[in-house]
mmCIF file of C-alpha atoms in Angstrom:
data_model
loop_
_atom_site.group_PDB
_atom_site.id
_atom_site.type_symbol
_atom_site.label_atom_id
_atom_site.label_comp_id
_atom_site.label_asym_id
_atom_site.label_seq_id
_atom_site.Cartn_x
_atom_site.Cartn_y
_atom_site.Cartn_z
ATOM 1 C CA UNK A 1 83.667 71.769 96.557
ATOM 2 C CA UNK A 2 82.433 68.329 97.108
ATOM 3 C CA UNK A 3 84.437 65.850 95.024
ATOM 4 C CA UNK A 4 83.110 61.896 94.343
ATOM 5 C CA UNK A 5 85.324 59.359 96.561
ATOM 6 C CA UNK A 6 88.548 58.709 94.792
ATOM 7 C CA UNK A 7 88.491 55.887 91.948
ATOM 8 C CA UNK A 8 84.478 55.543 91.898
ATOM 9 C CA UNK A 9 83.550 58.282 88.760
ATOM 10 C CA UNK A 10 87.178 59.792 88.272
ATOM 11 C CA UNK A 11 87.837 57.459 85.264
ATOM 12 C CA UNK A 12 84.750 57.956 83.691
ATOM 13 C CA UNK A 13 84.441 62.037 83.997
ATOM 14 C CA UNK A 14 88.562 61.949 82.986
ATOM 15 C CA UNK A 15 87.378 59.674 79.913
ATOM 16 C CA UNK A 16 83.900 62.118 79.202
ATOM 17 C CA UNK A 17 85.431 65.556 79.319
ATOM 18 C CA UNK A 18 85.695 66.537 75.680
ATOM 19 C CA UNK A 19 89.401 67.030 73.999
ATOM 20 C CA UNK A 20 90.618 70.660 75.127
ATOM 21 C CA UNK A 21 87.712 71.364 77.537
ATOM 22 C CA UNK A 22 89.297 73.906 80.008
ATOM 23 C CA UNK A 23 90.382 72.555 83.444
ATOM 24 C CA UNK A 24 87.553 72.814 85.951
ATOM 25 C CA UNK A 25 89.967 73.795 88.648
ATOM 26 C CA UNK A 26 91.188 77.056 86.956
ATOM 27 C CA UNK A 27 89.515 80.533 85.946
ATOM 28 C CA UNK A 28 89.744 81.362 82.037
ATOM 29 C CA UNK A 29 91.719 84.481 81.042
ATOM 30 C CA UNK A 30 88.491 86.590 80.880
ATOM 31 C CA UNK A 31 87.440 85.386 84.504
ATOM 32 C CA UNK A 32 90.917 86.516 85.853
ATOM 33 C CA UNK A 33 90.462 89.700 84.798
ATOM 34 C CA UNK A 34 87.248 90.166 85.820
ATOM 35 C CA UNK A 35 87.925 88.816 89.317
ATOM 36 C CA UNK A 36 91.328 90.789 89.595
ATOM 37 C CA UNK A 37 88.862 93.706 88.617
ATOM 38 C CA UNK A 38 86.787 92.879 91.352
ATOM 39 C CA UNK A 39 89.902 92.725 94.067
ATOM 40 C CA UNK A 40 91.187 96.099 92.415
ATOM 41 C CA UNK A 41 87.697 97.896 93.424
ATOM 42 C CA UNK A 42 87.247 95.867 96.671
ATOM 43 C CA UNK A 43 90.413 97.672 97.788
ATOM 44 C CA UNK A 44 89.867 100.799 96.878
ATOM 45 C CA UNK A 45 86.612 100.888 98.539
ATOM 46 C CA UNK A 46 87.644 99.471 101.766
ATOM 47 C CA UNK A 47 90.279 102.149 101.268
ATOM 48 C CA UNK A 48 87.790 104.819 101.138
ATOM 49 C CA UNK A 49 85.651 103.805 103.723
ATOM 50 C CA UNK A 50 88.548 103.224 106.240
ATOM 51 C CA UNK A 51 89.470 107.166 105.054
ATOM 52 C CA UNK A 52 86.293 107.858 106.183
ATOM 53 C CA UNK A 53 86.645 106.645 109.993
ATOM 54 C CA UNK A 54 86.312 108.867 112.829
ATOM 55 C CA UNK A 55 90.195 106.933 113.980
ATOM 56 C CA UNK A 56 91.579 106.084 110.590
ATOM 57 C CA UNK A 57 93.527 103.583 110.362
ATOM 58 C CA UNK A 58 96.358 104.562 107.818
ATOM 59 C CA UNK A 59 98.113 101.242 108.171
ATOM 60 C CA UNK A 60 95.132 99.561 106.666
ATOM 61 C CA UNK A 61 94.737 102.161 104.412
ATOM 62 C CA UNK A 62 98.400 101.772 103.397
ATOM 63 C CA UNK A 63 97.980 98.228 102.848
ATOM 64 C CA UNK A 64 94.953 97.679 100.958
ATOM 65 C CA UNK A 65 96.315 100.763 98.669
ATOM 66 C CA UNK A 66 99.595 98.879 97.989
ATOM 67 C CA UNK A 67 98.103 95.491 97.122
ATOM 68 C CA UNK A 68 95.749 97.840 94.225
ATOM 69 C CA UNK A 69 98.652 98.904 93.230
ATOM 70 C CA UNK A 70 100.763 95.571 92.899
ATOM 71 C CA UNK A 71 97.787 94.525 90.450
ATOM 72 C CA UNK A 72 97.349 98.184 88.804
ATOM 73 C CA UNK A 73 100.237 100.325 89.248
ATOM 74 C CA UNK A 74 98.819 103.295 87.308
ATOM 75 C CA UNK A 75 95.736 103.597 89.856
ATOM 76 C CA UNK A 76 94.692 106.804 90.281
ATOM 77 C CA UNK A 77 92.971 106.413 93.828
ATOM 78 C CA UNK A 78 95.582 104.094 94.859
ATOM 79 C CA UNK A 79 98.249 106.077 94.465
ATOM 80 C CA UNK A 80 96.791 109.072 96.159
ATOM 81 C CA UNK A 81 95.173 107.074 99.080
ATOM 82 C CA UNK A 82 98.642 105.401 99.165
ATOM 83 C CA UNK A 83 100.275 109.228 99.010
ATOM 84 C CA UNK A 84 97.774 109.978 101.848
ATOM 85 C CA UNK A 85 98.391 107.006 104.087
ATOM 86 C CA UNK A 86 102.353 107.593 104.469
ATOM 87 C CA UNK A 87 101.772 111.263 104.850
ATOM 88 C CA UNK A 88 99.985 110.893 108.204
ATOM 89 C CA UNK A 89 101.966 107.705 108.829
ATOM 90 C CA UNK A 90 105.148 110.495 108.831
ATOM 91 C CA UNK A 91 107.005 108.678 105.751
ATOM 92 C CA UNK A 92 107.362 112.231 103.951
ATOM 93 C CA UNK A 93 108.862 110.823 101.277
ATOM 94 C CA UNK A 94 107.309 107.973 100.085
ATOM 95 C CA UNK A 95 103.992 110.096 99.784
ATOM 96 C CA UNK A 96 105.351 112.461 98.225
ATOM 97 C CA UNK A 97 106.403 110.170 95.642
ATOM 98 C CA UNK A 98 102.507 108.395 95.581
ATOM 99 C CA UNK A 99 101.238 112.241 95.384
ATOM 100 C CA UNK A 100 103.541 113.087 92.535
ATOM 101 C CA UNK A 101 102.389 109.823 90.677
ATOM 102 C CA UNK A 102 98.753 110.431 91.470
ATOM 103 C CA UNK A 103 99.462 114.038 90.007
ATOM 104 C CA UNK A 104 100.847 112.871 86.720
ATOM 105 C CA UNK A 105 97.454 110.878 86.134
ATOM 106 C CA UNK A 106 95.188 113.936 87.272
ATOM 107 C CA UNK A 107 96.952 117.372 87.492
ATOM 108 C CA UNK A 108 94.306 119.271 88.183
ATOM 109 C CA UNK A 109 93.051 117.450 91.152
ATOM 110 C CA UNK A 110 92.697 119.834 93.711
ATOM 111 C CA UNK A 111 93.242 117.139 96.891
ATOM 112 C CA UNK A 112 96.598 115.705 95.244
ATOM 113 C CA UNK A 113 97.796 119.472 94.643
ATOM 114 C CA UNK A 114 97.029 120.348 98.275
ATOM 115 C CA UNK A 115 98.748 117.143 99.781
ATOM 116 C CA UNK A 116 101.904 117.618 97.949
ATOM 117 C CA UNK A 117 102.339 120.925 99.173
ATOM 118 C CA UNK A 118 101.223 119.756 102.580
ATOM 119 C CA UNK A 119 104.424 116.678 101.962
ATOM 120 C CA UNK A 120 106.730 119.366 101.092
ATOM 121 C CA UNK A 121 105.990 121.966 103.634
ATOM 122 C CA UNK A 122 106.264 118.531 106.505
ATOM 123 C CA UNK A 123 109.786 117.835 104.574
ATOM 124 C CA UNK A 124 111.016 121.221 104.489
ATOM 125 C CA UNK A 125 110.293 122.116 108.361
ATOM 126 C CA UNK A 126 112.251 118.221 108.757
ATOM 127 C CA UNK A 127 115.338 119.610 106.481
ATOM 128 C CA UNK A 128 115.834 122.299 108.718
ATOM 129 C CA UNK A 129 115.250 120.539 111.909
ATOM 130 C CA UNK A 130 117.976 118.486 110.413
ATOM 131 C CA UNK A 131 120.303 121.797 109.803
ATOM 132 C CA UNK A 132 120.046 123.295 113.050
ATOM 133 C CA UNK A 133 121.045 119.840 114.918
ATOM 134 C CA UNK A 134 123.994 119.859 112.723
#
């Protein structure tokens, strides 16, 4: 923003702010959570839509997922985008654990269900890969 030069109205808007009027610089409480709101769907449609891509980028995918989640762990589409996103990445593991999470907030979703037994079925066939080199 455009700010008056230094020492010319400083003083006098320091002087006319009334006592305990909230710092211009800074969001209130309300406006954080409305703008962290806004960042939470933001991701999770940019999410979607890069789900959507002929070439999907799961890295992205990944990445957007994981910041929803830093701000709203319990996320529903988060954590099954995430789940999604380290499935095709190959990191069995960590989406089963997003799947399993995303399953605990929606059993009955039929896309979670599927992808965890998709997970398992990947880590199984990796198991005994694992065996038979032994």
């Amino acid at each position: 923003g455009l700010r008056p030069p230094a020492g010319d109205g400083e003083r006098a808007s320091r002087g006319a702010s009334p006592a305990g009027a909230p710092n211009p610089g800074r969001l209130s409480e309300e406006q954080s959570k409305t703008v962290e709101a806004i960042e939470i769907d933001c991701y999770n449609s940019l999410a979607a839509c890069l789900l959507q891509a002929e070439l999907v980028n799961y890295e992205r995918v990944k990445e957007y997922c994981l910041k929803v989640l830093k701000k709203e762990g319990e996320n529903f589409k988060a954590l099954y985008r995430s789940g999604v996103a380290f499935y095709h990445l190959g990191d069995y593991d960590k989406a089963l654990y997003y799947l399993k999470e995303a399953r605990t907030r929606q059993p009955t979703d039929t896309n979670v269900i599927r992808y965890i037994q998709l997970t398992e079925m990947k880590l199984s066939r990796c198991s005994q890969r694992e065996k038979e080199a032994m």
